[in-house]
Amino acid sequence: MMHTTFRTPARRLLSTALVSCLMLAAAPNVMAQSANASLRGQVTGAQAGAEVTATNVATGTVRRGTVRADGSYSLMGLDPGTYDVVANGQTQKVTVTVASTATLNFAGAASSTPGSTAATNLDTVNVVAPTLLQEVRTSEVGKTVSLQQIQTTPQVSRNFLEFADAVPGLIFTRDAKGNTSLRGGATNSDGTNVYIDGVGQKSYVKGGGVAGQSGSAGNPFPQLAIGEYKVISGNYKAEYGQVSSAAVTAATKSGTNEFKGEAFYRYTNDSMRAMTPAERQPNKGKEESAEKEYGFALGGPIIQDKAHFFVTYEAKRFDLPVTIAPDGAVTGAAGLLPPAGAAGLGPASQPFQQDLIFGKIDFEPTDNDRIELTFQDRDETQSQFSGQTSPEAGREVVNTDRRYALRWNHSGERYYNELMVTHEDSFNNPTPLTLANGITYTAPDGPEDRTIVKIGGASALDSQVKGQKGWSIEDNLTLDGIQWAGDHTIKMGVKYKAIDLYASDAAQINPTFTYSLGDPDFPDSIPYKAQFVKPVTGVSGVSGEVRSKSKQYGVFIQDDWQVNDHLQINLGLRWDYEKTPSYLNFVTPQQVVDAIYSQDPRAPAGQTYADSLALGGLDISDYISNGHNRKAFKDAWQPRLGFSYDINADEQHVIHGGAGRSYDRDLFDNLQLETTKLALPQPTIYFRNPATGACINGQAACYDWNPNLLNGIGNLQALVGATSNAGLEVDLLNNKLKAPYSDQFSLGMSNQIGDWLTDATITRTLSYDGFAFTLGNRYPTGQFFDDPRLCGGTSPGLSQAWSCNVPGFGSLIIGQQGIKTRATQVLLSAQKPFTKESGWGTSIAYTWTTARHNRDINEKYAFDRGLIGDYPTIRSNGAPRHRLVMTGSYAGFWGITFGGKITLATPTAVNDWYPVMQASGYTLPTPQAAVPNATGKFLVGGKIFGYRSVDLQATKTFKLAGDTELYARIDIINVFNFDNFSTYNYVKTNGKLQASYNETGDIIGTPRQVKAEVGFRF
């Protein structure tokens, strides 16, 4: 009979496992991924029980293990770095990388000097420190970014995530406002998660994936503090949670036994860059801009070999060039603007400043224990405007993020345990830059109105406070040396997190007046509508701010099963659970319920508004909550299976693949609207055409225009009446919200050919249950599209049921799930790591993508159809069809290190609507995808690219006394000054949406720009 045994059972192991399990039961979550490495292999000829030690060369810390009966050994919990590994009287220096498991074999007889391979036979003392290259016996799809790559690759921003761009399947973007984002596959950035020393940086309230990164030009973490990191684009193991796209796990630097430090200053301004496309237009000229980045890092011993410190500070001071341009569909209407509106268009400069601090103290009281205390702080202020928003209509955003982590790592003879307690405090607070009436100029585009420019004050919705604050406790236990039909390494973990989520929306300021220019049915001398904030009247149980004491729980178990020398199977299962009281306990106000079940004033007698919705297939009872009929989602079970097959058992040619499910979470920014929208609504009212007495586009109800309405928000509030809730938007969420998730599949092969690492993988990602808001209004016929005269409109036609409001209120907006994405990618990579012996290194990453979805990845409001399930599947705007990124570094003449990066991509599809003629003779807005014509060529061939950039850097180091050195560095970004446009013009003819780049609008990245940097290290 088969049975399971530990190779070296020990009372100490069993008792520790019991204690750990008790801790897990007492502190039930989502597990953080460790950034530590493991080292394992065979020691030929050694006796069972012989000691194996690994001593960190920089810090003097030691990890110990023993040789088992079959000659194998393992060392867990190694910080990435260089170690002296001693076994059976033999010593070798080796380097291990972040979040990896590497193989190091010791031979019993003399052999030649080892090469830089992942499985290395050693028998002599050797001062060379070969890097044990990234883990090849793994089912994960990803790549490690080294410190050498971080230091030598040109970069437009000191955001360490920028280097993930060189991993197939990943896209790092700096937009026209300087905001940075990292996306994986064909999804938006919300699905990513970044782990710093095992601590997830997930944003629970706003988008962007990483807390504080939504719409920010800042960095999530100081680059000086990053040692290296691993990017996993798919098929992650069960220890990864709250991620449905890419996962990044980074290891921070630590102090060493020597005092080490560095400082830098980086600068560029408008005289060191080319003009943007907008600045090259007649009568424009170059806008002033500047970027300053500076900082320092210092580390050293507190107690030699036992305790160390590390601290770093980095700052940004930017004035970024941006372009204010009309929506691409109505570019020609700019000539109709009055002088004040025209002045809002063109180049502008957007200020930004950021301060980042990171500190770490580590203490190793024994060879088996390591205690770390870390602190990180992010403070930034940014003025935000671009697109169609002029500087005066922009907003100022204050962004703060503070985190503490206390970690205790304990190593045993056959186990490794991580216990961590964390606290976070992360808030985003935008406010309008101008307190005044907002003025929006639009132009008609079929049945839609498109924005030309916004001037005056920002919307009242730009006054917000949103954030998360709380603590967590988690524990991971790794058991090694378990035998049953092979070798098993089992990792299990649990986490409990108590996090307060907070949101407040809008303030009673800045009403917005909208004018339509060039509309034959309405004069451009008066606004056709106004939006403003008005306190709700007579609706109970709502508030302008929402606090939710959410609880997150999770547990996982992962078995890495080495069946034999060829086959490894990775089996994992995790479960996540979250309780968000503000959603679960919400009670739909009785006044809203009564209105929904009252007579529909546009319908026959006896037909309620709920009946009208039901005729259209919408059961409103699915959205009305009594405080007890909502349950937290309990089915987030996530099986994960992977394999790797080493063809020759030498880690040279490995076939790998896997399948798994990953759940993310619903953003609190969406959940809170059910409460805040009712408490402080922003009604929209329309004005009559003085000449005809009609409302624009056949709106059902409108008011006479009075210029006095421009003289204070109180006049608008009085117009609709102090006790009226007409126009009050009603947001309701589905009572059975789940969590968004993705199913991932991959199959590929990795190879080590000489000094080269290559990989070819095909992946398939299916994402489900994305969140979106749709218009709940229905005509009395139950139709979403019908004749607007059925709800009091004056013009015949076919349009959405915007005028069919909830009786006594405004539009019904329903939150539901149903966004789906289907993506297939071919990921090809080749990497030759940099070595001092060769003097050069390079990486090549190519991604081919075909993806379809039923909603723009950047949009959560979908008003073109009644339900998100009604949307057609179209080509995704999440990724280009072809993308190539090449990087390289070279130790050149006169001690100069050169680096380069080439990025090429074909145009990415855009999503918009097209008016499709119906049999009735009316048109319906139909979502479509269009691919803009390519604008550029590169070296050979024709115009096939939508994005091109060649970046170069050169660094000269000057050696001074001792270990002190000065350096001077020049980065040239976009050497050939390629225009990489980010806005579009649309043409809707012959039944097809067509798009082209707006060649006077914003660009992705920067024009050609020179960045100068100086610094020193000691």
PDB file of C-alpha atoms in Angstrom, residues 860-1005:
ATOM      1  CA  LYS A 860     -17.657  51.177 -17.362  1.00  0.00           C
ATOM      2  CA  TYR A 861     -20.720  53.057 -18.689  1.00  0.00           C
ATOM      3  CA  ALA A 862     -22.421  51.359 -21.634  1.00  0.00           C
ATOM      4  CA  PHE A 863     -25.501  53.176 -22.961  1.00  0.00           C
ATOM      5  CA  ASP A 864     -25.627  51.889 -26.522  1.00  0.00           C
ATOM      6  CA  ARG A 865     -27.670  48.844 -25.524  1.00  0.00           C
ATOM      7  CA  GLY A 866     -30.138  48.017 -22.749  1.00  0.00           C
ATOM      8  CA  LEU A 867     -28.081  45.263 -21.095  1.00  0.00           C
ATOM      9  CA  ILE A 868     -24.400  44.475 -21.317  1.00  0.00           C
ATOM     10  CA  GLY A 869     -25.347  41.036 -22.637  1.00  0.00           C
ATOM     11  CA  ASP A 870     -26.938  42.717 -25.654  1.00  0.00           C
ATOM     12  CA  TYR A 871     -23.623  44.102 -26.863  1.00  0.00           C
ATOM     13  CA  PRO A 872     -22.029  42.512 -29.913  1.00  0.00           C
ATOM     14  CA  THR A 873     -18.548  41.045 -29.703  1.00  0.00           C
ATOM     15  CA  ILE A 874     -16.053  43.224 -31.555  1.00  0.00           C
ATOM     16  CA  ARG A 875     -12.302  43.455 -31.954  1.00  0.00           C
ATOM     17  CA  SER A 876     -10.661  44.532 -28.712  1.00  0.00           C
ATOM     18  CA  ASN A 877      -8.878  47.843 -28.235  1.00  0.00           C
ATOM     19  CA  GLY A 878      -6.730  46.244 -25.517  1.00  0.00           C
ATOM     20  CA  ALA A 879      -3.629  45.352 -27.532  1.00  0.00           C
ATOM     21  CA  PRO A 880      -2.132  45.725 -31.037  1.00  0.00           C
ATOM     22  CA  ARG A 881      -1.974  42.714 -33.330  1.00  0.00           C
ATOM     23  CA  HIS A 882       1.844  42.771 -33.456  1.00  0.00           C
ATOM     24  CA  ARG A 883       4.262  44.176 -30.885  1.00  0.00           C
ATOM     25  CA  LEU A 884       8.051  43.901 -30.732  1.00  0.00           C
ATOM     26  CA  VAL A 885      10.331  45.149 -27.948  1.00  0.00           C
ATOM     27  CA  MET A 886      14.115  44.753 -28.126  1.00  0.00           C
ATOM     28  CA  THR A 887      16.584  45.889 -25.475  1.00  0.00           C
ATOM     29  CA  GLY A 888      20.339  45.681 -25.289  1.00  0.00           C
ATOM     30  CA  SER A 889      23.336  46.796 -23.255  1.00  0.00           C
ATOM     31  CA  TYR A 890      27.018  46.936 -24.141  1.00  0.00           C
ATOM     32  CA  ALA A 891      30.130  47.680 -22.100  1.00  0.00           C
ATOM     33  CA  GLY A 892      31.865  49.880 -24.641  1.00  0.00           C
ATOM     34  CA  PHE A 893      34.965  51.973 -25.061  1.00  0.00           C
ATOM     35  CA  TRP A 894      36.358  54.410 -22.458  1.00  0.00           C
ATOM     36  CA  GLY A 895      34.321  52.740 -19.749  1.00  0.00           C
ATOM     37  CA  ILE A 896      31.022  53.841 -21.285  1.00  0.00           C
ATOM     38  CA  THR A 897      28.011  51.559 -20.938  1.00  0.00           C
ATOM     39  CA  PHE A 898      25.517  51.814 -23.773  1.00  0.00           C
ATOM     40  CA  GLY A 899      21.900  50.760 -23.695  1.00  0.00           C
ATOM     41  CA  GLY A 900      19.116  50.737 -26.214  1.00  0.00           C
ATOM     42  CA  LYS A 901      15.457  49.895 -26.633  1.00  0.00           C
ATOM     43  CA  ILE A 902      13.347  49.552 -29.759  1.00  0.00           C
ATOM     44  CA  THR A 903       9.566  49.340 -29.528  1.00  0.00           C
ATOM     45  CA  LEU A 904       7.386  48.716 -32.568  1.00  0.00           C
ATOM     46  CA  ALA A 905       3.653  48.027 -32.691  1.00  0.00           C
ATOM     47  CA  THR A 906       0.996  47.930 -35.348  1.00  0.00           C
ATOM     48  CA  PRO A 907      -2.056  50.162 -34.815  1.00  0.00           C
ATOM     49  CA  THR A 908      -4.397  49.191 -32.003  1.00  0.00           C
ATOM     50  CA  ALA A 909      -8.074  48.951 -32.826  1.00  0.00           C
ATOM     51  CA  VAL A 910     -10.428  51.630 -31.527  1.00  0.00           C
ATOM     52  CA  ASN A 911     -14.003  51.059 -30.378  1.00  0.00           C
ATOM     53  CA  ASP A 912     -16.830  53.461 -31.116  1.00  0.00           C
ATOM     54  CA  TRP A 913     -20.403  53.336 -32.425  1.00  0.00           C
ATOM     55  CA  TYR A 914     -21.740  53.503 -35.938  1.00  0.00           C
ATOM     56  CA  PRO A 915     -25.299  54.547 -36.898  1.00  0.00           C
ATOM     57  CA  VAL A 916     -26.801  51.517 -38.628  1.00  0.00           C
ATOM     58  CA  MET A 917     -29.958  51.996 -40.670  1.00  0.00           C
ATOM     59  CA  GLN A 918     -32.885  49.829 -39.593  1.00  0.00           C
ATOM     60  CA  ALA A 919     -35.771  48.496 -41.675  1.00  0.00           C
ATOM     61  CA  SER A 920     -37.960  51.114 -39.993  1.00  0.00           C
ATOM     62  CA  GLY A 921     -35.896  53.813 -41.672  1.00  0.00           C
ATOM     63  CA  TYR A 922     -34.301  54.933 -38.399  1.00  0.00           C
ATOM     64  CA  THR A 923     -30.712  54.442 -37.295  1.00  0.00           C
ATOM     65  CA  LEU A 924     -29.399  52.727 -34.190  1.00  0.00           C
ATOM     66  CA  PRO A 925     -25.951  53.328 -32.631  1.00  0.00           C
ATOM     67  CA  THR A 926     -24.092  50.050 -33.080  1.00  0.00           C
ATOM     68  CA  PRO A 927     -20.708  49.371 -31.415  1.00  0.00           C
ATOM     69  CA  GLN A 928     -17.977  48.676 -33.935  1.00  0.00           C
ATOM     70  CA  ALA A 929     -14.216  48.390 -34.067  1.00  0.00           C
ATOM     71  CA  ALA A 930     -11.899  50.103 -36.517  1.00  0.00           C
ATOM     72  CA  VAL A 931      -8.152  49.921 -37.010  1.00  0.00           C
ATOM     73  CA  PRO A 932      -6.526  53.263 -37.874  1.00  0.00           C
ATOM     74  CA  ASN A 933      -4.285  53.333 -40.909  1.00  0.00           C
ATOM     75  CA  ALA A 934      -0.644  52.899 -39.958  1.00  0.00           C
ATOM     76  CA  THR A 935       1.350  56.115 -40.031  1.00  0.00           C
ATOM     77  CA  GLY A 936       4.960  54.985 -40.046  1.00  0.00           C
ATOM     78  CA  LYS A 937       7.578  52.602 -41.336  1.00  0.00           C
ATOM     79  CA  PHE A 938      10.785  51.423 -39.741  1.00  0.00           C
ATOM     80  CA  LEU A 939      13.997  50.733 -41.668  1.00  0.00           C
ATOM     81  CA  VAL A 940      12.378  48.585 -44.359  1.00  0.00           C
ATOM     82  CA  GLY A 941       8.905  48.042 -45.745  1.00  0.00           C
ATOM     83  CA  GLY A 942       5.964  50.375 -45.913  1.00  0.00           C
ATOM     84  CA  LYS A 943       3.814  52.116 -43.355  1.00  0.00           C
ATOM     85  CA  ILE A 944       2.725  49.314 -41.062  1.00  0.00           C
ATOM     86  CA  PHE A 945       3.282  50.720 -37.553  1.00  0.00           C
ATOM     87  CA  GLY A 946       1.128  52.782 -35.239  1.00  0.00           C
ATOM     88  CA  TYR A 947       3.800  53.062 -32.556  1.00  0.00           C
ATOM     89  CA  ARG A 948       7.549  53.402 -33.046  1.00  0.00           C
ATOM     90  CA  SER A 949      10.275  54.421 -30.641  1.00  0.00           C
ATOM     91  CA  VAL A 950      14.039  54.037 -30.545  1.00  0.00           C
ATOM     92  CA  ASP A 951      15.592  54.965 -27.200  1.00  0.00           C
ATOM     93  CA  LEU A 952      19.294  55.137 -26.371  1.00  0.00           C
ATOM     94  CA  GLN A 953      21.387  55.772 -23.294  1.00  0.00           C
ATOM     95  CA  ALA A 954      25.081  56.130 -22.523  1.00  0.00           C
ATOM     96  CA  THR A 955      26.634  56.135 -19.047  1.00  0.00           C
ATOM     97  CA  LYS A 956      30.235  57.085 -18.273  1.00  0.00           C
ATOM     98  CA  THR A 957      31.544  56.062 -14.857  1.00  0.00           C
ATOM     99  CA  PHE A 958      34.524  57.779 -13.228  1.00  0.00           C
ATOM    100  CA  LYS A 959      36.295  55.728 -10.576  1.00  0.00           C
ATOM    101  CA  LEU A 960      37.477  57.675  -7.528  1.00  0.00           C
ATOM    102  CA  ALA A 961      39.205  56.672  -4.322  1.00  0.00           C
ATOM    103  CA  GLY A 962      38.076  53.402  -2.798  1.00  0.00           C
ATOM    104  CA  ASP A 963      34.692  52.251  -4.020  1.00  0.00           C
ATOM    105  CA  THR A 964      33.441  55.751  -4.766  1.00  0.00           C
ATOM    106  CA  GLU A 965      32.432  56.508  -8.323  1.00  0.00           C
ATOM    107  CA  LEU A 966      30.758  59.316 -10.209  1.00  0.00           C
ATOM    108  CA  TYR A 967      28.701  58.815 -13.317  1.00  0.00           C
ATOM    109  CA  ALA A 968      27.133  60.905 -16.030  1.00  0.00           C
ATOM    110  CA  ARG A 969      24.288  59.563 -18.133  1.00  0.00           C
ATOM    111  CA  ILE A 970      22.383  60.699 -21.204  1.00  0.00           C
ATOM    112  CA  ASP A 971      19.062  59.175 -22.288  1.00  0.00           C
ATOM    113  CA  ILE A 972      17.638  60.034 -25.694  1.00  0.00           C
ATOM    114  CA  ILE A 973      14.007  58.999 -25.860  1.00  0.00           C
ATOM    115  CA  ASN A 974      12.369  58.587 -29.282  1.00  0.00           C
ATOM    116  CA  VAL A 975      15.599  59.331 -31.144  1.00  0.00           C
ATOM    117  CA  PHE A 976      13.927  59.664 -34.541  1.00  0.00           C
ATOM    118  CA  ASN A 977      11.084  61.814 -33.175  1.00  0.00           C
ATOM    119  CA  PHE A 978       8.337  59.484 -34.344  1.00  0.00           C
ATOM    120  CA  ASP A 979       4.810  60.799 -33.802  1.00  0.00           C
ATOM    121  CA  ASN A 980       2.877  58.174 -31.824  1.00  0.00           C
ATOM    122  CA  PHE A 981      -0.646  59.559 -31.869  1.00  0.00           C
ATOM    123  CA  SER A 982      -3.189  58.642 -29.198  1.00  0.00           C
ATOM    124  CA  THR A 983      -6.364  60.384 -30.413  1.00  0.00           C
ATOM    125  CA  TYR A 984      -8.431  59.640 -33.482  1.00  0.00           C
ATOM    126  CA  ASN A 985     -10.667  61.064 -36.175  1.00  0.00           C
ATOM    127  CA  TYR A 986     -13.728  59.011 -37.107  1.00  0.00           C
ATOM    128  CA  VAL A 987     -15.597  58.683 -40.382  1.00  0.00           C
ATOM    129  CA  LYS A 988     -18.879  56.786 -40.499  1.00  0.00           C
ATOM    130  CA  THR A 989     -19.777  55.944 -44.081  1.00  0.00           C
ATOM    131  CA  ASN A 990     -20.905  52.972 -46.134  1.00  0.00           C
ATOM    132  CA  GLY A 991     -22.012  51.019 -43.113  1.00  0.00           C
ATOM    133  CA  LYS A 992     -18.567  50.881 -41.560  1.00  0.00           C
ATOM    134  CA  LEU A 993     -16.716  52.788 -38.869  1.00  0.00           C
ATOM    135  CA  GLN A 994     -13.384  54.121 -40.081  1.00  0.00           C
ATOM    136  CA  ALA A 995     -10.691  55.756 -37.972  1.00  0.00           C
ATOM    137  CA  SER A 996      -7.507  57.676 -38.555  1.00  0.00           C
ATOM    138  CA  TYR A 997      -5.000  59.232 -36.210  1.00  0.00           C
ATOM    139  CA  ASN A 998      -5.576  62.837 -35.163  1.00  0.00           C
ATOM    140  CA  GLU A 999      -2.225  64.241 -36.219  1.00  0.00           C
ATOM    141  CA  THR A1000      -2.613  67.430 -34.194  1.00  0.00           C
ATOM    142  CA  GLY A1001      -3.723  65.691 -31.002  1.00  0.00           C
ATOM    143  CA  ASP A1002      -2.009  64.020 -28.075  1.00  0.00           C
ATOM    144  CA  ILE A1003       0.753  61.467 -28.414  1.00  0.00           C
ATOM    145  CA  ILE A1004       1.776  58.427 -26.409  1.00  0.00           C
ATOM    146  CA  GLY A1005       5.112  58.892 -24.672  1.00  0.00           C
TER     147      GLY A1005
END
